[in-house]
Coordinates of C-alpha atoms and ligand atoms in Angstrom, one line a residue:
X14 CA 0.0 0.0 0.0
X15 CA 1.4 3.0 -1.0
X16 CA 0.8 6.7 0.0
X17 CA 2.5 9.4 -2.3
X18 CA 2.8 12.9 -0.6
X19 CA 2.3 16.0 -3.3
X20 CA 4.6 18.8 -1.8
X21 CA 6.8 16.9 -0.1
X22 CA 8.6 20.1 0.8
X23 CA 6.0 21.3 2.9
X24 CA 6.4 22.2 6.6
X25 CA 3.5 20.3 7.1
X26 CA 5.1 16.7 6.0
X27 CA 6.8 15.1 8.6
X28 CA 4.1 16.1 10.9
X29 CA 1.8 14.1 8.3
X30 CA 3.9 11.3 7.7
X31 CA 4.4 10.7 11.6
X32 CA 0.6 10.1 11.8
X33 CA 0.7 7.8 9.2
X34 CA 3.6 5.8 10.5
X35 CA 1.4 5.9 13.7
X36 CA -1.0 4.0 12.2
X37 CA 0.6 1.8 9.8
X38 CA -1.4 -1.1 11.4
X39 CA -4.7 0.0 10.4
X40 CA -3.2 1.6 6.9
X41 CA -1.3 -1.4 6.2
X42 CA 0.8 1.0 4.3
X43 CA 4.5 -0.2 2.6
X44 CA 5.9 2.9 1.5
X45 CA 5.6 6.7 1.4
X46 CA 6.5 8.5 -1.5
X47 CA 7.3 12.3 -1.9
X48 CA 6.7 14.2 -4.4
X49 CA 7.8 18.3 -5.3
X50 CA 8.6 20.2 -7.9
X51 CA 11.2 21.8 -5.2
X52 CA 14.1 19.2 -5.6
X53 CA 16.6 20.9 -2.7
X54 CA 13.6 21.8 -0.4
X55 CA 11.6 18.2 -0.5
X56 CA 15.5 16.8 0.1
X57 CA 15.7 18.4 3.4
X58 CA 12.4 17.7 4.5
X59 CA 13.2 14.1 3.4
X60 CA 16.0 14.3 6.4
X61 CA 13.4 14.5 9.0
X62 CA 10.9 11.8 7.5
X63 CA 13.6 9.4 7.2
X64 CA 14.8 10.3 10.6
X65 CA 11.2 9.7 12.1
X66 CA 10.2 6.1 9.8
X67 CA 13.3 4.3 10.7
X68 CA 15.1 6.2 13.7
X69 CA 12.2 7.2 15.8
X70 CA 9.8 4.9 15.0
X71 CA 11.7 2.1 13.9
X72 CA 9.3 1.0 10.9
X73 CA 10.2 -0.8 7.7
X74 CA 7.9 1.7 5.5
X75 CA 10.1 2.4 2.0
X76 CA 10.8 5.6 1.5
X77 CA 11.0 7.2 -1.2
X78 CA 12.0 10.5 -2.2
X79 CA 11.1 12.0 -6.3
X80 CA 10.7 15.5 -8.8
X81 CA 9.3 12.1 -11.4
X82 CA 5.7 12.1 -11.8
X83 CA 5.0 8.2 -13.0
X84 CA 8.1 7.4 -9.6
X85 CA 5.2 9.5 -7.8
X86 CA 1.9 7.8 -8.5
X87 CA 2.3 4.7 -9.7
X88 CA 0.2 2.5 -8.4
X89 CA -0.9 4.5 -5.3
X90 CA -3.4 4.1 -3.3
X91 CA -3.8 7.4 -1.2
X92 CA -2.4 10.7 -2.7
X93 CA -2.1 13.3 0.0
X94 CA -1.7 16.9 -1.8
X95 CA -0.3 19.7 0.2
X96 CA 0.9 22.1 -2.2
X97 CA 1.7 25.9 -2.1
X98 CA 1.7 26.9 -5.3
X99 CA 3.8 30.2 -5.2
X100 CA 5.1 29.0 -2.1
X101 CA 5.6 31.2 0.9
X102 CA 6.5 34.3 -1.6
X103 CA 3.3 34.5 -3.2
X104 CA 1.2 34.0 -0.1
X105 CA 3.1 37.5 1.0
X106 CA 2.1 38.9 -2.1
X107 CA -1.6 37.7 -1.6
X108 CA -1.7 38.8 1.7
X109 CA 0.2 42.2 0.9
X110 CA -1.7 43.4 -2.3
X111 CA -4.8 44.0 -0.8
X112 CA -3.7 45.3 2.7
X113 CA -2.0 48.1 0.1
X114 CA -6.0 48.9 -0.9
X115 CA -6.9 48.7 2.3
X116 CA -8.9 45.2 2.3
X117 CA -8.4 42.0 4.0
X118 CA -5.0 40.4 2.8
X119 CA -5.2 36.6 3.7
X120 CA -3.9 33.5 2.5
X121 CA -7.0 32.1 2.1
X122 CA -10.1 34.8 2.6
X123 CA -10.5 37.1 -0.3
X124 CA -9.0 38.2 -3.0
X125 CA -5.7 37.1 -1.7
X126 CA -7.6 33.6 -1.3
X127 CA -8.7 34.3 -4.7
X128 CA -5.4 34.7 -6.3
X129 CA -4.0 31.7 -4.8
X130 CA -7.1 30.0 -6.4
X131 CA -5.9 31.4 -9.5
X132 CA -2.9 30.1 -9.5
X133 CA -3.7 26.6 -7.8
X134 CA -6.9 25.6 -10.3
X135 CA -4.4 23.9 -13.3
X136 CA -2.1 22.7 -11.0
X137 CA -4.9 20.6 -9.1
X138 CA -5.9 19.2 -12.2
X139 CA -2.7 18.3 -13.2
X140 CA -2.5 16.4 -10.0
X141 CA -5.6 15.0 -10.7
X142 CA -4.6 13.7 -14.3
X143 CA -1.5 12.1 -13.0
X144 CA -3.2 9.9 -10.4
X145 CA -5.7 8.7 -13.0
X146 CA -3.0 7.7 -15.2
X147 CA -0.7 5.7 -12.8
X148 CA -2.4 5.5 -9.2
X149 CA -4.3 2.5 -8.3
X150 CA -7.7 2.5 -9.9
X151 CA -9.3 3.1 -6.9
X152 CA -7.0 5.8 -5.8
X153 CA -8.1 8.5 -3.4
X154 CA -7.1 11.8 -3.6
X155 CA -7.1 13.7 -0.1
X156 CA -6.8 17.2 -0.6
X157 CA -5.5 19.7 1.8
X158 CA -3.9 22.3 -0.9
X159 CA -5.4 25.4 -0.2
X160 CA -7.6 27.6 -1.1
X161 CA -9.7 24.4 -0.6
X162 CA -13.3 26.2 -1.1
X163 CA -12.0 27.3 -4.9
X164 CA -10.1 24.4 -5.6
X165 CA -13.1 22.0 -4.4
X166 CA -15.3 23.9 -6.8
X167 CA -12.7 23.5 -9.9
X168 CA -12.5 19.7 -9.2
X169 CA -16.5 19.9 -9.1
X170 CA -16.2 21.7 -12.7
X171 CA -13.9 20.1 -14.5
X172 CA -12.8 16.7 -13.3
X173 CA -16.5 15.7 -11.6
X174 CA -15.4 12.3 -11.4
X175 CA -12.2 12.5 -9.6
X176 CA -12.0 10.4 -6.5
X177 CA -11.0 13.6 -4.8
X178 CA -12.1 14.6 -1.2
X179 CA -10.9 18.3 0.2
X180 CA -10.5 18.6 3.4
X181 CA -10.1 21.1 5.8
X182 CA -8.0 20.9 9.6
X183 CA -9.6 24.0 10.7
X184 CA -12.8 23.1 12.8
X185 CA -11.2 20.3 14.3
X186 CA -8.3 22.9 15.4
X187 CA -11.3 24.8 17.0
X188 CA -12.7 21.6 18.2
X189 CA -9.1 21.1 19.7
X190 CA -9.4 25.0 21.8
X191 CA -12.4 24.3 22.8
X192 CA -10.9 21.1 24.2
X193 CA -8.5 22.8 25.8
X194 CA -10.7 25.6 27.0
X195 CA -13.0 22.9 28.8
X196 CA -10.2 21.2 30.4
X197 CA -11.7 18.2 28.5
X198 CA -8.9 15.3 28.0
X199 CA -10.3 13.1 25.7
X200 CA -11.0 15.3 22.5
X201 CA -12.8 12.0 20.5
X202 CA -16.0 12.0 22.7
X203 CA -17.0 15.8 21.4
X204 CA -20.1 15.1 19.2
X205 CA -20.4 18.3 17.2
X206 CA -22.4 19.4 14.0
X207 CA -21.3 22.2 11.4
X208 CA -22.6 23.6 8.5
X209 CA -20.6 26.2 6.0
X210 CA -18.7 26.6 2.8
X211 CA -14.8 26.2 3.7
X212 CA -13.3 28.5 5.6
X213 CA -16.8 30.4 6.2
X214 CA -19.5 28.0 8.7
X215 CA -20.6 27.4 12.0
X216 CA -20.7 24.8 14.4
X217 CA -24.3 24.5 15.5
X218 CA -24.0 22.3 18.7
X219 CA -21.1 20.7 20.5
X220 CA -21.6 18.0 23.0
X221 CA -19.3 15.8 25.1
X222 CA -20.6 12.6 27.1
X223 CA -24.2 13.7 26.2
X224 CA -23.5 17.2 27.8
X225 CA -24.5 20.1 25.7
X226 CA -21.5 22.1 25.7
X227 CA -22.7 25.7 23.7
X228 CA -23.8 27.2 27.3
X229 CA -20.6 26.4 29.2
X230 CA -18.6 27.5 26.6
X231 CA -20.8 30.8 25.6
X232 CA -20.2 31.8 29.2
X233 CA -16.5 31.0 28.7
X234 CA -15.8 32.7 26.1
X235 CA -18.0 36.0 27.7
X236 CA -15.8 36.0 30.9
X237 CA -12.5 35.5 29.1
X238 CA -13.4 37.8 26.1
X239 CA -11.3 34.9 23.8
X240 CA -12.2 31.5 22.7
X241 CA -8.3 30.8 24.0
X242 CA -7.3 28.5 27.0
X243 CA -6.1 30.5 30.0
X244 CA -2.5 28.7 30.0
X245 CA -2.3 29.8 26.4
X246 CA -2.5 33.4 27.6
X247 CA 0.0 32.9 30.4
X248 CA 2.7 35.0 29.0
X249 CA 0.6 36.9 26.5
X250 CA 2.8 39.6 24.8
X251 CA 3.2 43.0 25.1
X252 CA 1.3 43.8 22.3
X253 CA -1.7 41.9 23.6
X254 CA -0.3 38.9 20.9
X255 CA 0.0 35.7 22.6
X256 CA 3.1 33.8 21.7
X257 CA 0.7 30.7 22.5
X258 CA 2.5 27.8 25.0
X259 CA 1.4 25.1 24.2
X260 CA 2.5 24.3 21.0
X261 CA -0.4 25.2 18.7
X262 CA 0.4 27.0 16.2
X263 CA -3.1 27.9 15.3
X264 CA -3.3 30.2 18.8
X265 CA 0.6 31.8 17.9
X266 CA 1.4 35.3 16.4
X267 CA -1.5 37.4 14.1
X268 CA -3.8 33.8 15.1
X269 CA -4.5 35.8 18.3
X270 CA -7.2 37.9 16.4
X271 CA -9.4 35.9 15.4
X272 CA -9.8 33.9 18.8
X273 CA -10.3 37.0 20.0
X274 CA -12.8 37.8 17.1
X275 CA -14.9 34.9 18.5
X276 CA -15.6 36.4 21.4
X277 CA -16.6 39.4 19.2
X278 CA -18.8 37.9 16.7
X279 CA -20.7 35.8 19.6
X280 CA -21.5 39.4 21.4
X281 CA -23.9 39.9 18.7
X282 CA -25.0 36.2 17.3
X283 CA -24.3 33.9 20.2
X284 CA -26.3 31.1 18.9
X285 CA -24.0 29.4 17.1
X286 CA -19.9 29.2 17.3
X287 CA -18.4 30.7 14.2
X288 CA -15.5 29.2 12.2
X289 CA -12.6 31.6 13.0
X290 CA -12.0 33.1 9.2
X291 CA -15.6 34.4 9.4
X292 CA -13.4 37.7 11.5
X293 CA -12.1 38.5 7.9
X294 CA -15.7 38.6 6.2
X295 CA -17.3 40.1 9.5
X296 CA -14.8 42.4 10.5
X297 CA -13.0 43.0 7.6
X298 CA -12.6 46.8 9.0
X299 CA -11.3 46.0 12.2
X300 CA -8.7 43.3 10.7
X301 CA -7.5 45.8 8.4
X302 CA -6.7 47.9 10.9
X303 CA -4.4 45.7 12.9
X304 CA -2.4 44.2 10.0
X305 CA 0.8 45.5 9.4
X306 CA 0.9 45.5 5.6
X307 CA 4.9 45.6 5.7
X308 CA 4.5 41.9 8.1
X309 CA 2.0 39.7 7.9
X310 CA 1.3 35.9 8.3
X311 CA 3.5 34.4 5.4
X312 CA 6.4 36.7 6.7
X313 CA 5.4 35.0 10.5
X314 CA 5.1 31.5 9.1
X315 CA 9.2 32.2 7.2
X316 CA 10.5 33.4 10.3
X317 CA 8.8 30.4 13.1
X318 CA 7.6 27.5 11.1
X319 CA 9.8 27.2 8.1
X320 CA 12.6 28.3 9.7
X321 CA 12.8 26.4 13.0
X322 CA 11.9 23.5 10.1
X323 CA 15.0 23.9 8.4
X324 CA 17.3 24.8 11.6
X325 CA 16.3 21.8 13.1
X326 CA 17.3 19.9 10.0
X327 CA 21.0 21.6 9.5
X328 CA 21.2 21.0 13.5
X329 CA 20.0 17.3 13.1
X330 CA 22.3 16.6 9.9
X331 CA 25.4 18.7 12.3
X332 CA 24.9 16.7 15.4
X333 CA 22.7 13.8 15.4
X334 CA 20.1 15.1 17.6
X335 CA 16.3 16.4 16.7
X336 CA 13.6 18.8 18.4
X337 CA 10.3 16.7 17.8
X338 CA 8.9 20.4 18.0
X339 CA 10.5 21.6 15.0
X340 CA 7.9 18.9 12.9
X341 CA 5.0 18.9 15.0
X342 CA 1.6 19.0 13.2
X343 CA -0.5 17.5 15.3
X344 CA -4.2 17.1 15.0
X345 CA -3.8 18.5 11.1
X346 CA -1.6 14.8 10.5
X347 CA -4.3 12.9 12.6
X348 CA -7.3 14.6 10.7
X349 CA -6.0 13.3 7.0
X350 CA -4.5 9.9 8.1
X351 CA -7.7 9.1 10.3
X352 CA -9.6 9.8 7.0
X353 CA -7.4 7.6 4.7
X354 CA -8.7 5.0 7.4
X355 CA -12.1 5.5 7.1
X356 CA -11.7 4.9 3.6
X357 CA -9.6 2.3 3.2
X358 CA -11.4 0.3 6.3
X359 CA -14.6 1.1 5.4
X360 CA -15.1 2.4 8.8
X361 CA -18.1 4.9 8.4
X362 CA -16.5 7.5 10.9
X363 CA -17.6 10.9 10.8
X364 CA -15.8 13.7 9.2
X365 CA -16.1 17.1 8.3
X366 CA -15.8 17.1 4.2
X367 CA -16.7 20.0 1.3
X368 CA -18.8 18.2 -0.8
X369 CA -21.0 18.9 -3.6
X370 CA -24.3 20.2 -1.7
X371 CA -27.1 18.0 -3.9
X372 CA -29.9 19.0 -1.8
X373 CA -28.2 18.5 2.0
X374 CA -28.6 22.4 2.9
X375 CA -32.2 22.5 1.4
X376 CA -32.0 26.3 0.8
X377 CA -28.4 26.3 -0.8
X378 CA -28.2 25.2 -4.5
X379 CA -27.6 22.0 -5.5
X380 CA -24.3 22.5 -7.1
X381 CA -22.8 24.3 -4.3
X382 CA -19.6 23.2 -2.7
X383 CA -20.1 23.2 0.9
X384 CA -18.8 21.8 4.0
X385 CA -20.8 19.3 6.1
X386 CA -20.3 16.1 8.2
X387 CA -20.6 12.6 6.5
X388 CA -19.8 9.2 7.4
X389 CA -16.8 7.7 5.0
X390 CA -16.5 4.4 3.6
X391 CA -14.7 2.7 1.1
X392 CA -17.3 4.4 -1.7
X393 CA -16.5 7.8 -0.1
X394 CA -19.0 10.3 1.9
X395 CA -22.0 9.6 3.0
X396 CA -23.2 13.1 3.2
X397 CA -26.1 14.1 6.5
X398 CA -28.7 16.2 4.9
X399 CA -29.9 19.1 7.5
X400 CA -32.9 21.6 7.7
X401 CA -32.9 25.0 5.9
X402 CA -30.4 27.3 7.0
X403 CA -31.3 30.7 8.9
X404 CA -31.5 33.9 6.1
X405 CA -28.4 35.5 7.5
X406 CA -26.1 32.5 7.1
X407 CA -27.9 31.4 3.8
X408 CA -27.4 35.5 2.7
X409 CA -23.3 35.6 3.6
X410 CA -23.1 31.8 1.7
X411 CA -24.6 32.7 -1.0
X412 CA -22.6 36.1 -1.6
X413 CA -19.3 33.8 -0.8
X414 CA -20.3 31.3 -3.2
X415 CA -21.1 33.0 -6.1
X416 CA -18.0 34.9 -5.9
X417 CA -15.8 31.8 -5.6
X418 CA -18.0 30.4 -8.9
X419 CA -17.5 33.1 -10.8
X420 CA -13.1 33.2 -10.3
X421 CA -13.3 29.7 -11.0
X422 CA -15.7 30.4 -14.9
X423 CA -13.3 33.4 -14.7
X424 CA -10.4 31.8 -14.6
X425 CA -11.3 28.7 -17.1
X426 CA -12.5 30.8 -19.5
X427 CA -9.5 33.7 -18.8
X428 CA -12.5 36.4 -18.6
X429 CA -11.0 39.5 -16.7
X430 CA -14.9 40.1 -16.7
X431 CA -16.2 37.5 -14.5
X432 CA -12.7 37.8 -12.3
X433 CA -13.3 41.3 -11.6
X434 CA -17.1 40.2 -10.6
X435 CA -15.7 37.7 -8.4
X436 CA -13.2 40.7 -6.9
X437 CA -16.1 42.8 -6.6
X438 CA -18.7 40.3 -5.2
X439 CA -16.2 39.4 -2.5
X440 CA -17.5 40.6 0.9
X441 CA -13.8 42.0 1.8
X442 CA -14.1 44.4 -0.9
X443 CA -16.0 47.7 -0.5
X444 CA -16.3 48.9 -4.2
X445 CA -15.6 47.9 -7.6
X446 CA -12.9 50.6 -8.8
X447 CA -11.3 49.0 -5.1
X448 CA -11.4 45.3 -6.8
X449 CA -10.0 46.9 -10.1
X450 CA -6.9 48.3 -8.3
X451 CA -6.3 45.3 -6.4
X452 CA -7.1 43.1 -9.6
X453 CA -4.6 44.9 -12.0
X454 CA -1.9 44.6 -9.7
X455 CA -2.6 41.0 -9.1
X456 CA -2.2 40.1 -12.6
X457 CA 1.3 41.8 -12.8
X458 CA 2.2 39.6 -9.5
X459 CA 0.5 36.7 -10.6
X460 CA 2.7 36.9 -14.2
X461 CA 3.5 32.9 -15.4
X462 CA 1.3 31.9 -12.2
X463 CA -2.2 32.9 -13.7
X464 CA -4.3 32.3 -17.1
X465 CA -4.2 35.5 -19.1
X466 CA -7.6 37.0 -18.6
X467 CA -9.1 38.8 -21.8
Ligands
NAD19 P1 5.0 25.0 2.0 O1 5.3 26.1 1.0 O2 5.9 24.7 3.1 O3 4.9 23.6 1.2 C1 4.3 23.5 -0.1 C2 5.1 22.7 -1.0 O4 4.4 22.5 -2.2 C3 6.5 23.3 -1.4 O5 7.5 22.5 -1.1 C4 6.4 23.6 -2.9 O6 7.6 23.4 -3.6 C5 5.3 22.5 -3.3 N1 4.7 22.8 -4.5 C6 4.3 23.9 -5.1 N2 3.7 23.7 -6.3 C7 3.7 22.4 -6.5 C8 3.2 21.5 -7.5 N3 2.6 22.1 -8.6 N4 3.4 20.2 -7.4 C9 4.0 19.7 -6.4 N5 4.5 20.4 -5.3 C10 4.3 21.8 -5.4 O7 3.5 25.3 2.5 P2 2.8 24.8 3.9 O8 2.6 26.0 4.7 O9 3.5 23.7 4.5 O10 1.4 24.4 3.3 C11 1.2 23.4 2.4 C12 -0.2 23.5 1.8 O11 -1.2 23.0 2.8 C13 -0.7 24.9 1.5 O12 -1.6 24.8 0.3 C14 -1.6 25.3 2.7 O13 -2.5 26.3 2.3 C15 -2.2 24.0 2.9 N6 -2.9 23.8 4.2 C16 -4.2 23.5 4.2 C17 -4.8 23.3 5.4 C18 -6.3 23.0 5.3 O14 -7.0 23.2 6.2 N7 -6.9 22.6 4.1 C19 -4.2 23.3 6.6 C20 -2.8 23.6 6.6 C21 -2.2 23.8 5.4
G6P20 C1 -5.6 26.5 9.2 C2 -6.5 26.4 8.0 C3 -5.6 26.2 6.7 C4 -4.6 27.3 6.6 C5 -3.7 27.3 7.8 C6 -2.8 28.5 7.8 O1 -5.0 25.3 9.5 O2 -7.4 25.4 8.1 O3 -6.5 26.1 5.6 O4 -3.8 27.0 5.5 O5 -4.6 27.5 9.0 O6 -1.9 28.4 8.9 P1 -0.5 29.2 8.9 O7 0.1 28.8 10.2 O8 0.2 28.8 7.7 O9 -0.9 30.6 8.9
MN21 MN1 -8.4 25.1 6.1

């Protein structure tokens, strides 16, 4: 059984292949390939994975390490895709460009999300392509390559068959605070339901042991004015930005915001808990204000993540000896091998998956991608249906989704048109001469990266 990793260079890989190795019982898994376009970066990240298969772990999983597509896939089983494309310096430019126009720069959220959409659409497919030709038949594709909302709704467009799932690690990171927050040890007995499009939902109940948490942790999160564990905030820095302690990296640096944002949003809708990137659609204003357009997250992410990554690999290769912290992915490792289970064991656990919505959000059309919970066997998800959404949710979704429609018929038919009324739609942006600015200068960032739009 063979797992092939798509951006084998990522910061993000030894954390994954540790939870794989973890579970190469249920897996049943002989060797883990790599696979980058980044040669000298995948190499070094190679270090560590061999380091943890057959140093720490003491497994006999192959490794192996290629740039060769048909080395890559051939006859895989799972192909786990975690690529950046435009690595770290695109994401600053994303995140910088708009911040310059005074909207929302994120890697992800708006027309930053949007231009990594841009430049992520062909290269999905091309991953896509590849695993048909030499996977195993039955491949599955397990997609983590962000921005997952746009490049879900590509996949749904132009490879509908594709025995793709895209997957997300953010609500379970919440699930994982709120954990924490509760002083609640065992995480797997929280029983929580969730509605959304990626990167834009709401958890609707969470309950642990048959306790219905929502009113212990409304009140939490009212007297602490942050959805943030106390220890986390134990040596909270001077600029009111925790340095986070205990090793999440989802409550470090600019992350502080938007836990803090939670308490915000839930002042004026308490009913349900929101998915942290709602801050950017919410209070796009108020993030604007306190981002620093000359230091944002991809320059945060170069300077901790990526760099402690690459220390730790000079120091390993110089003395023999490794930090476990300088790989550590935690849950986002468990969330995409527990799922490769679930498929490959046919177990019918429940995860959170964007999906094609065919009638499970009643009032959201049927061809939207959305995020739900679903029970996955071997033939994929099993998609729960739920009752109508409330208007205001169903009003934000629908604006979100029809932008995200339109880059994607933007970008496959290289209409600067329908681009500019997927800039302009977005709810980050305040006008359309705004999204023009922002759009124009994108393209001469985006130069080799995006389709030329007519
Ligand atoms: P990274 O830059 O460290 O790693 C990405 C790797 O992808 C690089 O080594 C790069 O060379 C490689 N790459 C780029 N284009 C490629 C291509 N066409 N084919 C093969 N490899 C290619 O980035 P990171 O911070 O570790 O994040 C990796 C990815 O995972 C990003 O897309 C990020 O947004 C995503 N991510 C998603 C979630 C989620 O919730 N869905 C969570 C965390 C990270
Ligand atoms: C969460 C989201 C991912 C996103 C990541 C960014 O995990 O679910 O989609 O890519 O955060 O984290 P970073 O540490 O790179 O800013
Ligand atoms: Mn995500």
């Amino acid at each position: 059984m063979i797992i092939t990793i798509v951006g084998g260079g990522s910061t993000f890989t030894a954390g994954i292949v540790k939870s794989i190795a973890l579970r190469r019982e249920e897996l049943e898994v002989d060797e883990i390939r790599l696979f980058d376009l980044d040669k000298e970066r995948q190499d070094k990240v190679a270090v560590v994975v061999d380091w943890i298969l057959h140093e720490d772990l003491k497994c006999d999983i192959k490794l192996t390490v290629t740039t060769d597509v048909e080395t890559a896939y051939t006859d895989a089983s799972f192909i786990f895709a975690q690529m950046r494309v435009g690595k770290y310096a695109m994401r600053e430019q994303d995140e910088k460009i708009p911040l310059r126009h005074g909207c929302v720069g994120q890697e992800t959220c708006g027309t930053g999300g949007m231009a990594y959409g841009m430049r992520t659409i062909f290269p999905m497919m091309k991953v896509i392509d590849d695993a048909e030709k030499y996977a195993k038949k039955d491949y599955w594709i397990l997609n983590y390559s962000n921005p997952a909302a746009i490049v879900s709704e590509a996949c749904r467009v132009l490879r509908p068959k594709a025995r793709i799932i895209n997957i997300c690690d953010m609500p379970i990171a919440i699930i994982d605070v709120v954990a924490a927050a509760m002083e609640i040890k065992d995480k797997e007995n929280i029983v929580y339901d969730y509605f959304g499009l990626n990167h834009f939902g709401w958890f609707t109940s969470i309950e642990y042991k048959g306790e219905d948490l929502m009113p212990r942790l409304r009140a939490y999160i009212k007297e602490h004015e942050i959805l943030m564990p106390a220890a986390y905030l134990k040596d909270k820095a001077a600029l009111g930005v925790s340095s986070g302690t205990e090793g999440n990296r989802h409550t470090k640096g600019s992350w502080y915001y938007v836990w803090k944002g939670v308490y915000e949003i839930m002042e004026n809708f308490p009913e349900y808990l929101p998915n942290t990137y709602l801050n950017y659609y919410l209070q796009q204003k108020e993030f604007v204000e306190h981002s620093n357009p000359e230091h944002t997250r991809a320059n945060e992410v170069m300077e901790t993540r990526e760099k402690n990554l690459f220390d730790g690999v000079d120091a390993y290769l110089a003395t023999g000896k490794i930090d476990e912290k300088v790989f550590y992915a935690g849950s986002h490792g468990d969330w995409i091998a527990d799922l490769a289970i679930a498929l490959k064991n046919d177990t019918k656990a429940r995860f959170l998956v964007i999906t094609e919505n065919r009638g499970a959000i009643p009032n959201m059309p049927y061809d939207a991608m959305v995020e739900l919970p679903a029970y996955i066997g071997k033939n994929g998800p099993e998609v729960i249906a739920r009752d109508p959404i409330p208007l205001f949710q169903q009003g934000l979704m629908m604006q979100q989704v029809n932008s995200e429609k339109l880059l994607v018929e933007g970008c496959i038919e290289g209409s600067y048109e329908k681009v500019l009324q997927a800039f302009t739609l977005n709810k980050t942006v305040p006008s359309m001469n705004v999204a023009k600015e922002i759009l124009d200068e994108m393209i001469e960032a985006n130069k080799g990266y995006w389709p030329e739009l007519k």
